[in-house]
Amino acid sequence: MSKREFQTEVSQLLQLIIHSLYSHPEIFLRELISNSSDALDKLRHLTLTDDAFKALPFVPRIDLELDEEKSTLTIADTGIGMNEEDLTSHLGTIARSGTKNFLSQLSGDAKRDSNLIGQFGVGFYSAFMVADRIEVVSRKAGEDKAWRWVSDGKTGFEIEPAEREVAGTTVLLHFNEEGKQYANSWRLQEVVKKYSNHIAFPIFLTYDKSEWNEAEKKSEKIRTTEQVNAASALWRRPKNELTADDYKELYKSISGDSQDPLFWFHTRAEGTLDYTTLFYVPAKAPLDLYRAEYKVGVKLYVKRVFIMDDAKELLPQYLRFVRGIIDSEDLPLNVSREILQQNRVLTSIRTASVKKILSELKSIAANQPDEYLKFIAEYNRPLKEGLYSDFANREALLDLVRFKSTKVEGLTSLADVKSRMKEGQKSIYIITGGGESLLRTSPLLEIYKKKDFEVLILDDDFDEIVFSGIDKYGDIDIKAVNKSSTSEDLKEESEPNREEALKPLLDKLKAALGDRVKDVRASVRLADSPSCIVSDEEEPSLQIQQMLRAMGQQDLPALKPTLEINPDHEIVRKLLTRSDDAITQDAAWMLLDQALLMEGAQLQDPAAFVHRLNRVLSLSL
Ligand code: ADP
Ligand code: MG
């Protein structure tokens, strides 16, 4: 027997691991099973590629054996195994580049250091959280000798020759106080299912099962071996081996949804990064879609080992309705939430995943329009959130979102709106700021009706915020009809004489309204109504201002609207012929107030409005 000391760094690392992972020691089992799975992968690879190994038997399995009385657990595999040298260097020194790297970054600041742990594998050493003595018996594939490595995880380890019938590794844990809870078959099954359910190899558990003996009328312990994992990382199998039913079944098992999903997108990426993603779109929007504390639907796996299912970093928030799996080959098993936020691997996976989801949706929109409508009925709104938050994918999202319009029943796409543009029409027009019926009857739409230009009705309460930042679809401008600038295509042949004639009236109205408006001018957008309100390009509309005030923003500068009047309207024409100041005064306010009312805005002084109305009414009687 030879005694060896750990490299000093090993003891240091052990302490750190024990402290930083202390709150969930159960991950020791995830780490040991994943080592076995790696070892099985390696041997399988050799038997497939190396002539010297082709003849070796390969019966892949992982066996857990529990001895409740002795409080021990073995984890045995039929993988590649380790010889004396491997045991010394892999389990006794910091040979692995990841760990070396890790240690070089240690600062001595305990809190910062334990955050760092998430960037690197902790692996085998995590077992010392639950065991005060670990024995590893291993025999390397293709070699005759076996070796036993024993350590208490404190100072060093011992290595001696041992016996093992076939190649592989057996790890024997003597549980400590902390580990005792795992000397329990229920607990073990629970932990295996949680983290290792989709490991590609079968995991068996041998334990004393209590069974009722009818003859003797008592329960007795029977040594039993059962497979505890599903061993079906379905997403790792090639697409052509999977049926629609396979996909649906997996969806139901990971989502808890009893309905079939609407679509799924399965992607295998190899190259700089190696990962698999399988995303599902549920048929019905999850109930918590609009709650701040929504449940994350995508689970993160590393090499088929479950890592976490509550990481909001995996996909952007607007895709929170997506369910599924991201399985990476490149992340460490112990990756922490803090690390995920700035991890380059995950950022790349996320970017590619979003592109993939959006492009798949686009092709569904093109090829299965009916299915796409079902999707839009549930998810149009989150896509709009994406327009607001995901600048990089704005183009793609603009093509996916659907709109109500003055021209078609139901919903339409920007591409279709573009194809319907009239000759001479320069922009795509939208109207925001109110409910559907208010918008559809807005005086602002009159000129567009007259010209037969289509206007999109954006009646979602947050449409205005979303679309205030979007001014182009491809090379075509998107313009809000309630903004003060009007595009060229709306202007009629101008009549300079009439504008001259109108000037004195505009001045009078402006004088009457004083500070209440920014300007009063002749409108080109009205046909049937005498007046309307418009705001400046960069200013929030009246509705948004009201909303912000309602949300408690009291210190908003009072923005002044511009009043536009319709030179062709009877009221305006008659006003032009009056020189009577009292009438003009009342008319000025009534033109403003009715325009505000049509916008769904509240009047600042309803009493004054009613007085004026009555005054005018009695005059006309
Ligand atoms: P990692 O798995 O990240 O490399 P671990 O601490 O979990 O780190 O394991 C250290 C090394 O020990 C592994 O890289 C592997 O070479 C070896 N090893 C651990 N467990 C086994 C096993 N069951 N079979 C073969 N080799 C193993
Ligand atoms: Mg490992």
XYZ file of C-alpha atoms and ligand atoms in Angstrom:
649
model
C 0.000 0.000 0.000
C 1.330 3.435 -0.882
C 0.304 6.603 0.866
C 0.266 9.849 -1.032
C -0.623 13.377 -0.128
C -3.038 15.502 -2.057
C -1.593 18.427 -3.907
C -2.078 21.365 -1.593
C -4.554 22.843 -4.032
C -6.733 19.755 -3.733
C -7.283 20.244 -0.028
C -7.972 23.885 -0.647
C -10.486 23.041 -3.350
C -12.197 20.439 -1.208
C -12.833 22.942 1.539
C -14.202 25.432 -0.914
C -16.519 22.932 -2.570
C -17.826 21.716 0.717
C -18.636 25.265 1.749
C -20.109 26.595 -1.423
C -22.262 23.606 -2.327
C -23.174 22.908 1.219
C -26.822 23.877 0.699
C -27.555 21.096 -1.791
C -25.293 18.122 -1.171
C -27.529 15.880 -3.294
C -25.583 16.929 -6.379
C -22.850 14.449 -5.378
C -24.943 11.738 -7.016
C -25.418 13.751 -10.195
C -21.628 14.192 -10.406
C -20.760 10.551 -9.823
C -23.384 9.285 -12.258
C -22.216 11.735 -14.852
C -18.623 10.505 -14.409
C -19.854 6.974 -14.997
C -21.770 8.106 -18.035
C -18.654 9.851 -19.397
C -16.626 6.696 -18.789
C -19.214 4.632 -20.668
C -19.208 7.128 -23.535
C -15.428 6.910 -23.747
C -15.393 3.132 -23.846
C -18.139 3.036 -26.423
C -16.181 5.427 -28.559
C -13.090 3.200 -28.336
C -14.980 0.044 -29.195
C -16.292 1.789 -32.280
C -13.078 3.416 -33.438
C -10.076 1.517 -32.080
C -9.265 -1.947 -33.395
C -7.638 -2.961 -30.115
C -10.963 -2.443 -28.346
C -13.355 -3.712 -30.978
C -13.437 -7.217 -29.546
C -14.067 -6.087 -25.961
C -17.529 -6.655 -24.556
C -19.492 -3.476 -24.030
C -22.459 -3.893 -21.739
C -23.110 -0.372 -20.585
C -24.816 0.082 -17.238
C -24.579 2.003 -14.016
C -25.373 0.218 -10.769
C -26.207 1.843 -7.469
C -26.096 -0.482 -4.487
C -27.439 0.655 -1.177
C -26.612 -0.855 2.174
C -28.877 0.942 4.601
C -27.465 -0.760 7.660
C -23.850 0.043 6.932
C -24.867 3.411 5.502
C -22.894 2.905 2.314
C -23.601 3.373 -1.364
C -21.674 2.108 -4.369
C -21.839 3.594 -7.822
C -20.431 1.127 -10.344
C -20.055 1.372 -14.076
C -18.772 -0.766 -16.927
C -16.938 2.143 -18.516
C -13.363 2.886 -19.490
C -11.968 2.557 -15.945
C -8.727 3.925 -14.508
C -5.290 2.416 -13.870
C -2.921 3.378 -11.071
C -1.597 6.383 -12.900
C -5.082 7.617 -13.811
C -6.305 7.285 -10.257
C -3.361 9.279 -8.993
C -3.588 12.039 -11.506
C -7.370 12.293 -11.957
C -8.431 11.900 -8.367
C -5.395 13.086 -6.478
C -4.032 16.069 -8.321
C -5.372 19.062 -10.073
C -4.538 17.759 -13.501
C -7.603 19.012 -15.178
C -7.263 22.277 -16.951
C -10.613 23.559 -15.759
C -9.687 23.130 -12.127
C -6.245 24.629 -12.610
C -7.817 27.572 -14.216
C -10.241 27.828 -11.401
C -7.550 27.819 -8.784
C -5.567 30.464 -10.582
C -8.561 32.743 -10.265
C -9.052 32.261 -6.557
C -8.824 35.508 -4.696
C -9.004 34.383 -1.120
C -12.300 36.199 -0.770
C -14.608 33.375 0.256
C -17.806 34.790 -1.211
C -16.324 35.645 -4.568
C -14.555 32.330 -4.721
C -17.631 30.295 -4.074
C -19.360 32.143 -6.910
C -16.490 31.127 -9.128
C -17.129 27.471 -8.465
C -20.085 27.538 -10.809
C -17.797 28.130 -13.762
C -15.904 24.905 -13.353
C -16.744 21.314 -12.710
C -16.577 20.250 -9.093
C -17.084 16.649 -9.955
C -15.754 13.819 -7.938
C -14.739 15.884 -4.924
C -18.322 16.844 -4.205
C -18.797 13.329 -2.823
C -16.761 14.345 0.210
C -19.692 16.496 1.263
C -21.606 13.344 2.113
C -18.873 10.791 2.767
C -16.037 10.675 5.246
C -14.367 7.853 3.397
C -14.403 6.991 -0.305
C -12.996 3.892 -1.926
C -12.625 3.661 -5.673
C -11.893 0.288 -7.259
C -11.158 0.534 -10.945
C -9.840 -1.523 -13.797
C -8.953 0.092 -17.054
C -10.384 -1.399 -20.246
C -7.780 -3.565 -21.984
C -5.699 -4.052 -18.793
C -5.674 -6.968 -16.292
C -4.846 -5.212 -13.069
C -7.310 -3.407 -10.858
C -6.517 -0.772 -8.209
C -8.102 0.531 -5.068
C -7.888 4.232 -4.205
C -8.957 5.200 -0.688
C -9.236 8.619 0.915
C -10.860 10.499 3.761
C -10.789 13.670 1.666
C -8.599 15.466 4.136
C -4.941 14.910 3.678
C -4.261 12.343 1.040
C -5.078 8.983 -0.444
C -3.738 5.467 -0.610
C -3.475 3.182 -3.609
C -3.148 -0.595 -3.590
C -3.714 -3.471 -6.013
C -7.236 -4.871 -6.007
C -9.531 -7.250 -7.842
C -12.245 -6.387 -10.344
C -13.812 -8.888 -12.680
C -14.428 -6.602 -15.641
C -13.275 -3.178 -16.709
C -14.991 -0.270 -15.075
C -15.113 1.724 -11.880
C -16.809 1.220 -8.522
C -17.054 4.145 -6.124
C -17.905 3.187 -2.533
C -19.149 5.950 -0.254
C -19.206 5.638 3.533
C -21.829 8.234 4.362
C -21.079 10.811 7.018
C -23.657 12.616 9.175
C -24.699 14.859 6.288
C -24.876 11.919 3.885
C -27.031 9.651 6.048
C -30.204 10.988 4.433
C -29.110 9.331 1.184
C -28.925 5.887 2.734
C -32.565 5.649 1.751
C -33.919 4.128 -1.442
C -36.738 6.683 -1.878
C -34.397 9.577 -1.565
C -31.938 8.030 -4.013
C -34.623 7.345 -6.608
C -35.849 10.884 -6.257
C -32.404 12.370 -6.804
C -31.653 10.087 -9.767
C -34.947 10.980 -11.431
C -34.408 14.646 -10.856
C -30.935 14.937 -12.328
C -30.104 11.791 -14.218
C -33.371 10.585 -15.698
C -32.168 11.141 -19.254
C -28.647 9.750 -18.946
C -28.369 7.534 -22.014
C -27.458 4.402 -20.024
C -29.669 2.428 -17.677
C -29.177 3.138 -13.990
C -30.128 0.290 -11.633
C -30.700 0.532 -7.931
C -30.254 -2.521 -5.702
C -31.794 -2.210 -2.263
C -33.856 -3.993 0.372
C -37.433 -3.628 -0.694
C -40.189 -4.076 1.872
C -42.777 -6.532 0.628
C -45.861 -7.914 2.266
C -45.692 -11.623 2.891
C -49.325 -12.752 2.860
C -48.585 -16.212 4.246
C -46.678 -14.959 7.257
C -48.779 -11.784 7.602
C -45.778 -9.519 7.856
C -43.629 -7.404 5.629
C -40.167 -8.578 4.809
C -37.118 -7.164 3.131
C -36.288 -8.565 -0.266
C -33.088 -7.615 -2.084
C -34.329 -6.058 -5.329
C -32.752 -4.475 -8.395
C -34.774 -1.967 -10.397
C -34.013 0.444 -13.175
C -34.583 3.950 -11.859
C -34.020 6.232 -14.828
C -35.896 6.533 -18.093
C -32.578 6.370 -19.992
C -34.212 8.175 -22.826
C -32.645 11.441 -23.784
C -35.077 11.509 -26.655
C -33.807 14.857 -27.833
C -30.378 13.365 -28.461
C -31.716 10.920 -31.015
C -31.761 11.861 -34.706
C -34.981 13.476 -35.880
C -35.709 10.752 -38.393
C -35.817 8.153 -35.619
C -38.528 10.041 -33.748
C -42.252 9.995 -34.373
C -44.743 12.761 -33.708
C -45.985 10.695 -30.786
C -42.495 10.549 -29.290
C -42.301 14.320 -29.389
C -45.776 14.786 -27.954
C -45.130 12.372 -25.122
C -41.919 14.093 -24.138
C -43.714 17.437 -24.289
C -46.368 16.264 -21.892
C -43.848 14.835 -19.498
C -41.751 17.985 -19.299
C -44.522 20.580 -19.446
C -47.273 19.032 -17.386
C -49.654 20.081 -20.172
C -52.198 17.456 -21.172
C -52.831 18.934 -24.628
C -50.641 18.292 -27.627
C -48.257 21.121 -28.465
C -48.868 23.316 -31.486
C -45.363 22.949 -32.940
C -41.892 21.762 -32.020
C -38.448 22.645 -33.292
C -35.620 20.183 -32.788
C -32.059 21.291 -33.514
C -28.691 19.636 -33.184
C -25.697 21.952 -33.432
C -22.161 20.699 -33.839
C -19.023 22.683 -34.415
C -17.640 25.433 -32.220
C -20.413 24.667 -29.795
C -22.083 21.360 -29.386
C -25.668 21.379 -28.165
C -29.182 20.161 -28.773
C -32.352 22.165 -28.395
C -35.911 20.954 -28.514
C -38.521 23.695 -28.227
C -42.285 23.370 -28.062
C -45.060 25.917 -28.480
C -48.035 25.003 -26.250
C -51.462 25.019 -27.906
C -52.785 27.394 -25.262
C -50.815 30.223 -23.725
C -49.600 29.291 -20.237
C -51.830 30.793 -17.548
C -49.007 32.722 -15.977
C -47.937 34.335 -19.256
C -48.702 37.821 -18.019
C -47.644 37.385 -14.421
C -44.410 38.902 -13.264
C -43.502 35.617 -11.608
C -44.022 33.342 -14.601
C -42.609 29.832 -14.535
C -39.722 29.184 -16.889
C -40.581 26.525 -19.471
C -37.139 25.571 -20.711
C -34.925 23.157 -18.832
C -31.171 23.296 -18.989
C -29.224 20.057 -19.335
C -25.504 19.559 -19.582
C -24.598 16.306 -21.314
C -28.087 14.927 -20.633
C -27.778 15.739 -16.941
C -30.517 17.960 -15.630
C -29.125 21.241 -14.324
C -31.987 23.659 -13.722
C -35.482 24.529 -14.798
C -35.846 28.046 -13.498
C -33.227 29.994 -15.418
C -34.813 33.024 -17.011
C -31.598 33.588 -18.956
C -32.164 30.690 -21.326
C -34.502 32.573 -23.647
C -35.567 36.212 -23.828
C -38.561 37.062 -21.719
C -40.941 37.544 -24.629
C -40.459 33.866 -25.557
C -41.457 32.754 -22.058
C -44.308 30.666 -23.491
C -41.808 28.294 -25.129
C -41.313 24.925 -23.435
C -38.485 22.501 -23.945
C -34.888 21.599 -23.429
C -31.445 23.024 -24.006
C -28.741 20.392 -23.662
C -25.180 21.670 -23.870
C -21.935 19.729 -24.131
C -19.831 22.738 -23.275
C -21.075 24.026 -19.930
C -19.794 22.723 -16.598
C -22.294 20.610 -14.652
C -22.037 22.923 -11.750
C -22.829 26.071 -13.693
C -24.544 28.570 -11.412
C -27.245 31.067 -12.148
C -24.884 34.008 -11.690
C -22.507 32.491 -14.189
C -25.255 31.802 -16.725
C -25.981 35.483 -17.066
C -22.576 36.229 -18.524
C -21.622 32.886 -19.945
C -20.475 33.047 -23.555
C -21.572 29.520 -24.356
C -25.071 30.176 -23.163
C -25.247 33.543 -24.889
C -24.425 31.887 -28.214
C -26.933 29.109 -27.661
C -29.576 31.629 -26.736
C -28.931 33.838 -29.745
C -29.063 30.886 -32.118
C -32.163 29.498 -30.408
C -34.105 32.739 -30.780
C -33.171 32.941 -34.461
C -34.211 29.351 -34.920
C -37.589 29.762 -33.211
C -38.398 32.913 -35.163
C -37.388 31.448 -38.503
C -39.393 28.275 -37.877
C -42.412 30.410 -37.032
C -41.911 32.351 -40.217
C -41.964 29.221 -42.304
C -45.087 28.000 -40.533
C -46.732 31.342 -41.275
C -45.896 30.831 -44.938
C -46.691 27.146 -45.266
C -49.403 26.422 -42.706
C -51.383 29.659 -42.421
C -54.231 28.081 -40.461
C -51.882 26.677 -37.856
C -50.162 30.027 -37.697
C -53.425 31.768 -36.918
C -53.884 29.484 -33.920
C -50.441 30.537 -32.813
C -51.181 34.230 -33.286
C -54.435 33.960 -31.348
C -52.340 33.025 -28.311
C -49.010 34.722 -28.810
C -49.322 37.917 -30.854
C -48.858 39.999 -27.767
C -45.618 38.447 -26.524
C -44.220 38.843 -30.050
C -44.988 42.549 -29.823
C -43.093 42.679 -26.563
C -40.212 41.307 -28.591
C -40.523 44.175 -31.038
C -39.926 46.449 -28.119
C -37.161 44.529 -26.394
C -35.305 42.504 -28.998
C -33.783 45.001 -31.335
C -31.579 42.436 -33.064
C -34.572 40.418 -34.248
C -36.924 43.261 -34.986
C -37.098 42.566 -38.718
C -38.058 38.953 -38.158
C -40.611 39.884 -35.513
C -42.219 42.548 -37.697
C -42.980 39.799 -40.171
C -44.481 37.561 -37.502
C -46.778 40.015 -35.740
C -50.344 40.434 -37.033
C -52.600 43.513 -37.038
C -56.180 44.659 -37.261
C -56.775 46.943 -40.180
C -59.318 49.220 -41.852
C -59.159 47.062 -44.956
C -59.499 43.407 -43.990
C -61.509 41.231 -41.682
C -59.456 39.499 -39.019
C -55.733 40.010 -38.919
C -53.143 40.928 -41.481
C -49.370 40.996 -41.841
C -47.177 43.947 -42.743
C -46.119 42.118 -45.884
C -49.752 41.969 -47.000
C -50.334 45.598 -46.087
C -47.333 46.514 -48.164
C -48.647 44.555 -51.125
C -51.960 46.413 -50.886
C -50.431 49.899 -50.863
C -52.090 52.276 -53.306
C -50.286 54.071 -56.053
C -48.975 57.294 -54.579
C -49.109 55.938 -51.010
C -45.716 56.488 -49.429
C -46.048 55.087 -45.939
C -47.739 52.369 -43.942
C -50.162 54.039 -41.558
C -51.069 53.060 -38.027
C -53.419 54.497 -35.463
C -52.836 53.939 -31.747
C -54.189 55.182 -28.479
C -57.522 53.719 -27.506
C -59.900 50.828 -27.948
C -60.805 49.397 -31.312
C -64.130 51.236 -31.753
C -62.676 54.592 -30.708
C -59.854 54.164 -33.184
C -62.094 53.011 -36.019
C -64.282 56.131 -35.694
C -61.442 58.575 -35.194
C -61.671 61.740 -37.350
C -57.985 61.217 -38.025
C -58.877 58.369 -40.373
C -61.103 60.446 -42.640
C -58.507 61.447 -45.185
C -57.229 57.867 -45.388
C -60.707 56.620 -46.112
C -61.094 59.255 -48.768
C -57.823 58.255 -50.380
C -58.528 54.563 -49.857
C -55.280 54.112 -47.889
C -55.176 51.258 -45.385
C -54.614 52.075 -41.703
C -53.608 49.496 -39.089
C -55.683 49.605 -35.933
C -53.300 49.123 -33.000
C -55.632 48.778 -30.065
C -53.465 46.899 -27.558
C -52.766 49.146 -24.612
C -49.029 48.938 -25.091
C -49.021 49.226 -28.891
C -48.256 52.893 -28.767
C -45.159 52.359 -26.661
C -44.014 49.505 -28.860
C -44.589 51.288 -32.132
C -43.274 54.683 -31.102
C -39.845 53.133 -31.586
C -40.533 51.529 -34.935
C -40.534 53.754 -37.955
C -39.719 51.420 -40.813
C -40.869 48.183 -42.318
C -38.050 47.332 -44.709
C -37.567 50.568 -46.625
C -41.110 51.816 -46.047
C -41.903 54.349 -43.345
C -44.435 53.458 -40.706
C -46.357 56.552 -39.638
C -48.831 57.142 -36.860
C -51.831 59.100 -38.130
C -52.089 61.116 -34.934
C -48.656 62.638 -35.280
C -48.389 66.219 -36.469
C -46.234 65.718 -39.523
C -48.197 64.458 -42.479
C -46.546 62.691 -45.285
C -46.435 64.048 -48.772
C -48.934 61.564 -50.087
C -51.757 63.109 -48.040
C -51.413 66.648 -49.282
C -54.056 67.811 -51.708
C -53.401 70.362 -54.395
C -52.851 73.446 -52.292
C -54.840 76.579 -52.768
C -52.636 79.439 -51.606
C -55.480 81.931 -51.641
C -57.557 79.910 -49.271
C -54.725 79.573 -46.765
C -54.327 83.333 -46.869
C -58.014 83.705 -46.200
C -57.871 81.252 -43.307
C -54.984 82.971 -41.532
C -57.009 85.577 -39.574
C -59.339 82.867 -38.224
C -56.448 80.634 -37.175
C -54.890 83.560 -35.344
C -58.123 84.314 -33.549
C -58.603 80.713 -32.475
C -55.046 80.563 -31.255
C -55.477 83.755 -29.260
C -58.649 82.329 -27.708
C -57.009 79.046 -26.643
C -53.797 80.719 -25.546
C -51.491 78.400 -23.637
C -53.712 75.377 -24.008
C -52.457 74.487 -27.485
C -49.150 74.550 -29.239
C -50.602 75.711 -32.511
C -53.795 75.920 -34.528
C -53.580 75.138 -38.195
C -55.469 74.008 -41.243
C -55.707 70.251 -41.565
C -55.258 68.101 -44.630
C -56.424 64.964 -42.904
C -60.064 65.755 -42.161
C -63.090 65.139 -44.354
C -66.232 65.042 -42.178
C -65.080 66.362 -38.818
C -64.413 70.028 -38.095
C -61.297 69.463 -35.960
C -58.776 67.010 -34.581
C -55.813 66.850 -32.246
C -52.326 65.784 -33.243
C -49.139 65.508 -31.267
C -45.517 65.952 -32.193
C -43.519 63.057 -33.562
C -41.523 62.484 -30.375
C -44.270 63.212 -27.891
C -46.343 60.535 -26.218
C -50.000 60.658 -27.161
C -52.736 61.868 -24.844
C -53.552 58.316 -23.833
C -49.989 57.554 -22.878
C -49.783 60.764 -20.900
C -52.975 59.853 -19.068
C -51.647 56.369 -18.416
C -48.366 57.681 -17.014
C -50.251 60.050 -14.718
C -52.505 57.236 -13.570
C -49.378 55.230 -12.781
C -48.302 58.010 -10.451
C -46.006 60.107 -12.616
C -47.230 63.501 -11.516
C -44.327 65.577 -12.650
C -44.856 65.091 -16.379
C -44.553 68.316 -18.298
C -48.007 69.194 -19.609
C -47.658 68.559 -23.312
C -49.685 70.804 -25.552
C -51.501 69.358 -28.500
C -51.796 70.967 -31.875
C -55.365 71.678 -32.975
C -56.091 71.130 -36.626
C -59.263 72.450 -38.219
C -60.932 71.375 -41.409
C -61.106 74.335 -43.823
C -63.858 72.598 -45.798
C -66.141 72.019 -42.874
C -69.345 74.040 -42.627
C -68.587 75.312 -39.133
C -65.208 76.596 -40.184
C -66.566 78.201 -43.331
C -69.286 79.970 -41.345
C -66.811 81.086 -38.699
C -64.778 82.735 -41.419
C -67.669 85.015 -42.179
C -68.243 86.127 -38.553
C -66.390 88.967 -36.949
C -68.172 88.478 -33.626
C -65.510 87.662 -31.005
C -67.710 85.962 -28.401
C -68.832 83.324 -30.908
C -65.294 82.686 -32.124
C -64.135 82.375 -28.533
C -66.740 79.668 -27.765
C -66.148 77.955 -31.101
C -62.410 77.745 -30.447
C -62.945 75.855 -27.199
C -65.651 73.646 -28.604
C -63.479 72.641 -31.539
C -60.724 71.712 -29.132
C -62.962 69.919 -26.630
C -64.751 67.796 -29.190
C -61.442 66.774 -30.726
C -60.228 65.752 -27.264
C -63.413 63.781 -26.646
C -63.013 61.924 -29.924
C -59.531 60.926 -28.793
C -61.004 59.434 -25.650
C -59.314 62.092 -23.522
C -60.770 63.677 -20.430
C -61.760 67.334 -20.498
C -59.870 69.544 -18.086
C -62.953 71.644 -17.341
C -66.199 69.789 -18.100
C -68.335 72.515 -16.461
C -67.010 75.181 -18.827
C -67.679 72.817 -21.729
C -71.316 72.354 -20.695
C -71.845 76.095 -20.188
C -70.525 76.790 -23.644
C -72.607 74.030 -25.161
C -75.741 75.452 -23.600
C -74.903 78.972 -24.675
C -74.459 77.845 -28.276
C -77.544 75.646 -28.138
C -79.787 78.450 -26.908
C -78.400 80.768 -29.604
C -79.355 78.288 -32.288
C -82.883 77.721 -30.983
P -14.693 15.920 -14.589
O -15.725 14.862 -14.708
O -15.239 17.288 -14.770
O -13.470 15.672 -15.427
P -14.427 14.868 -11.954
O -13.817 15.388 -10.697
O -15.844 14.487 -11.889
O -14.179 15.937 -13.068
O -13.592 13.618 -12.416
C -12.175 13.708 -12.585
C -11.642 12.684 -13.553
O -11.624 11.402 -12.941
C -12.478 12.482 -14.781
O -12.142 13.416 -15.773
C -12.106 11.066 -15.195
O -10.906 11.056 -15.934
C -11.870 10.398 -13.878
N -13.042 9.649 -13.444
C -13.922 9.999 -12.486
N -14.886 9.071 -12.348
C -14.622 8.105 -13.264
C -15.267 6.858 -13.636
N -16.387 6.450 -13.041
N -14.690 6.131 -14.622
C -13.557 6.559 -15.229
N -12.924 7.699 -14.932
C -13.442 8.472 -13.955
Mg -17.325 14.730 -13.504
